[in-house]
Amino acid sequence: MSMQETASTGNGTRRAVAAVCLAGVLALSLSGCAGLFVPAGEGEPAPTPSVSQTPGRVRAEQLQPGDLSTAPPATVPSSAPPPSAATRADCPSSGLVVDMGEVQAALGHRAVGLTLTNCGRKPYRVDGYPSVRVLDTQGEPLPVKVNPGSSYMGTDPGPKEIMLKPGKSLHSLLAWVSTATGGDLIEGDALEIAPAPGLEARTFPLQGSDVRLLDELNMTAWRTASPQ
């Protein structure tokens, strides 16, 4: 064999050995790094759930504004005395009566407090708003819009079912704009107010020209505390 062939063979052998060594080094490197790989989900904090856009509270049945219903009578031991009769002479047959306070004024805005009292013998579930209409001098309804919700004079947190026991009261705030520069205003003579649609209403005159101009009415839901 010639020296050239020997050199060629030696070079080939060295390249083969080098390739084997390189493969071994790579294998060792990979085997050494294998301990850094962690199976998905192990050693890591649990993923944060996505935020749902669905409201957290879903009602099976949407109660209509102004809903009032007689609560089922509570079981009373036979030895217990019956509830005392209503003392109000103006207590209607339903046992619910509404009152209106004095009109308050602030920067062209007007507001009046409404009170719902259980003057009867039975508890009621109240969930909603009063029923309000504006009347003219003939006692006929005027086309004045009545909105449930907040106003400049008070915040409405929305309706909430409340058990109104005999002798207890709830409150609502009725507000409107009353200024000659407030737009297309209607002059009303009185307010017809009922605890809820379909129940006995009472009529309250609007005293004074500065409160008789109305654009639209905004009222809060019946609540135990007076709206502010």
Short mmCIF file of C-alpha atoms in Angstrom, two decimals, residues 86-209:
data_model
loop_
_atom_site.label_atom_id
_atom_site.label_comp_id
_atom_site.label_asym_id
_atom_site.label_seq_id
_atom_site.Cartn_x
_atom_site.Cartn_y
_atom_site.Cartn_z
CA ALA A 86 -105.65 49.05 61.26
CA THR A 87 -106.15 52.39 62.98
CA ARG A 88 -106.06 54.53 59.82
CA ALA A 89 -109.47 55.69 58.72
CA ASP A 90 -108.26 55.96 55.10
CA CYS A 91 -106.86 52.42 54.94
CA PRO A 92 -108.19 50.87 51.70
CA SER A 93 -109.44 47.32 51.34
CA SER A 94 -106.07 46.16 50.03
CA GLY A 95 -104.40 47.18 53.29
CA LEU A 96 -101.85 49.33 51.44
CA VAL A 97 -101.92 53.12 51.40
CA VAL A 98 -99.56 55.62 49.75
CA ASP A 99 -98.77 59.14 50.96
CA MET A 100 -96.93 62.07 49.35
CA GLY A 101 -94.74 64.57 51.20
CA GLU A 102 -93.94 68.17 50.41
CA VAL A 103 -92.29 69.08 47.11
CA GLN A 104 -88.61 69.95 47.46
CA ALA A 105 -86.77 72.26 45.02
CA ALA A 106 -83.14 72.45 43.86
CA LEU A 107 -81.77 74.27 40.79
CA GLY A 108 -84.86 73.83 38.65
CA HIS A 109 -85.37 70.25 39.83
CA ARG A 110 -88.28 69.10 41.94
CA ALA A 111 -88.68 66.00 44.11
CA VAL A 112 -91.28 64.59 46.43
CA GLY A 113 -91.05 61.68 48.81
CA LEU A 114 -93.59 58.86 48.58
CA THR A 115 -94.44 56.51 51.44
CA LEU A 116 -96.12 53.12 51.19
CA THR A 117 -97.62 51.86 54.44
CA ASN A 118 -99.12 48.49 55.23
CA CYS A 119 -102.19 49.56 57.21
CA GLY A 120 -103.83 46.16 57.04
CA ARG A 121 -103.46 42.82 58.76
CA LYS A 122 -101.50 40.81 56.16
CA PRO A 123 -97.84 41.05 55.15
CA TYR A 124 -97.07 41.85 51.50
CA ARG A 125 -94.13 41.10 49.23
CA VAL A 126 -93.21 44.32 47.43
CA ASP A 127 -90.88 44.30 44.44
CA GLY A 128 -90.97 47.28 42.12
CA TYR A 129 -92.06 50.87 41.67
CA PRO A 130 -95.09 53.03 42.42
CA SER A 131 -97.72 53.67 39.77
CA VAL A 132 -97.81 57.42 38.94
CA ARG A 133 -99.86 59.51 36.50
CA VAL A 134 -100.08 63.27 35.98
CA LEU A 135 -103.63 64.69 35.83
CA ASP A 136 -105.01 67.91 34.35
CA THR A 137 -107.58 70.22 35.95
CA GLN A 138 -110.37 67.89 34.80
CA GLY A 139 -108.75 64.85 36.38
CA GLU A 140 -107.74 63.37 33.02
CA PRO A 141 -104.30 61.80 32.50
CA LEU A 142 -101.66 63.90 30.73
CA PRO A 143 -99.02 62.48 28.34
CA VAL A 144 -96.15 62.79 30.79
CA LYS A 145 -93.62 59.96 30.64
CA VAL A 146 -92.81 58.18 33.92
CA ASN A 147 -89.42 56.46 34.11
CA PRO A 148 -88.14 54.02 36.74
CA GLY A 149 -84.60 55.01 37.67
CA SER A 150 -82.26 57.59 39.15
CA SER A 151 -82.51 61.36 38.80
CA TYR A 152 -80.66 64.51 39.79
CA MET A 153 -82.46 64.38 43.14
CA GLY A 154 -81.91 60.74 44.06
CA THR A 155 -80.26 57.43 43.15
CA ASP A 156 -82.27 54.33 42.34
CA PRO A 157 -80.57 51.06 43.35
CA GLY A 158 -83.26 49.11 41.54
CA PRO A 159 -86.13 46.96 42.78
CA LYS A 160 -85.64 44.46 45.56
CA GLU A 161 -88.17 42.05 47.03
CA ILE A 162 -89.12 43.24 50.51
CA MET A 163 -91.54 41.77 53.02
CA LEU A 164 -93.76 44.63 54.19
CA LYS A 165 -95.30 43.71 57.53
CA PRO A 166 -98.40 45.36 59.02
CA GLY A 167 -97.60 48.81 60.38
CA LYS A 168 -94.33 49.13 58.41
CA SER A 169 -93.55 51.55 55.56
CA LEU A 170 -91.46 51.77 52.40
CA HIS A 171 -90.20 54.84 50.54
CA SER A 172 -89.72 56.09 46.99
CA LEU A 173 -88.57 59.39 45.47
CA LEU A 174 -90.38 61.04 42.56
CA ALA A 175 -88.47 63.76 40.69
CA TRP A 176 -88.83 66.02 37.65
CA VAL A 177 -87.54 69.20 36.03
CA SER A 178 -89.66 72.31 36.51
CA THR A 179 -88.32 75.37 34.74
CA ALA A 180 -89.64 77.49 31.91
CA THR A 181 -86.36 77.02 30.00
CA GLY A 182 -86.29 73.23 30.41
CA GLY A 183 -87.87 72.42 27.04
CA ASP A 184 -91.36 71.24 26.20
CA LEU A 185 -93.02 71.16 29.60
CA ILE A 186 -96.57 70.19 30.49
CA GLU A 187 -98.54 71.85 33.24
CA GLY A 188 -100.12 69.32 35.56
CA ASP A 189 -102.71 69.91 38.24
CA ALA A 190 -102.28 66.76 40.36
CA LEU A 191 -100.46 63.45 40.73
CA GLU A 192 -102.33 60.15 40.89
CA ILE A 193 -100.25 57.66 42.86
CA ALA A 194 -100.86 54.00 43.67
CA PRO A 195 -98.65 51.43 45.43
CA ALA A 196 -98.58 49.47 42.17
CA PRO A 197 -100.64 49.20 38.97
CA GLY A 198 -104.11 47.89 39.68
CA LEU A 199 -104.24 48.96 43.33
CA GLU A 200 -106.18 51.83 44.88
CA ALA A 201 -104.72 55.21 43.90
CA ARG A 202 -104.82 58.54 45.70
CA THR A 203 -104.78 61.99 44.10
CA PHE A 204 -102.45 64.71 45.40
CA PRO A 205 -102.81 68.30 44.09
CA LEU A 206 -99.69 70.12 42.90
CA GLN A 207 -99.71 73.38 44.82
CA GLY A 208 -97.89 76.36 43.28
CA SER A 209 -97.09 77.21 39.68
#
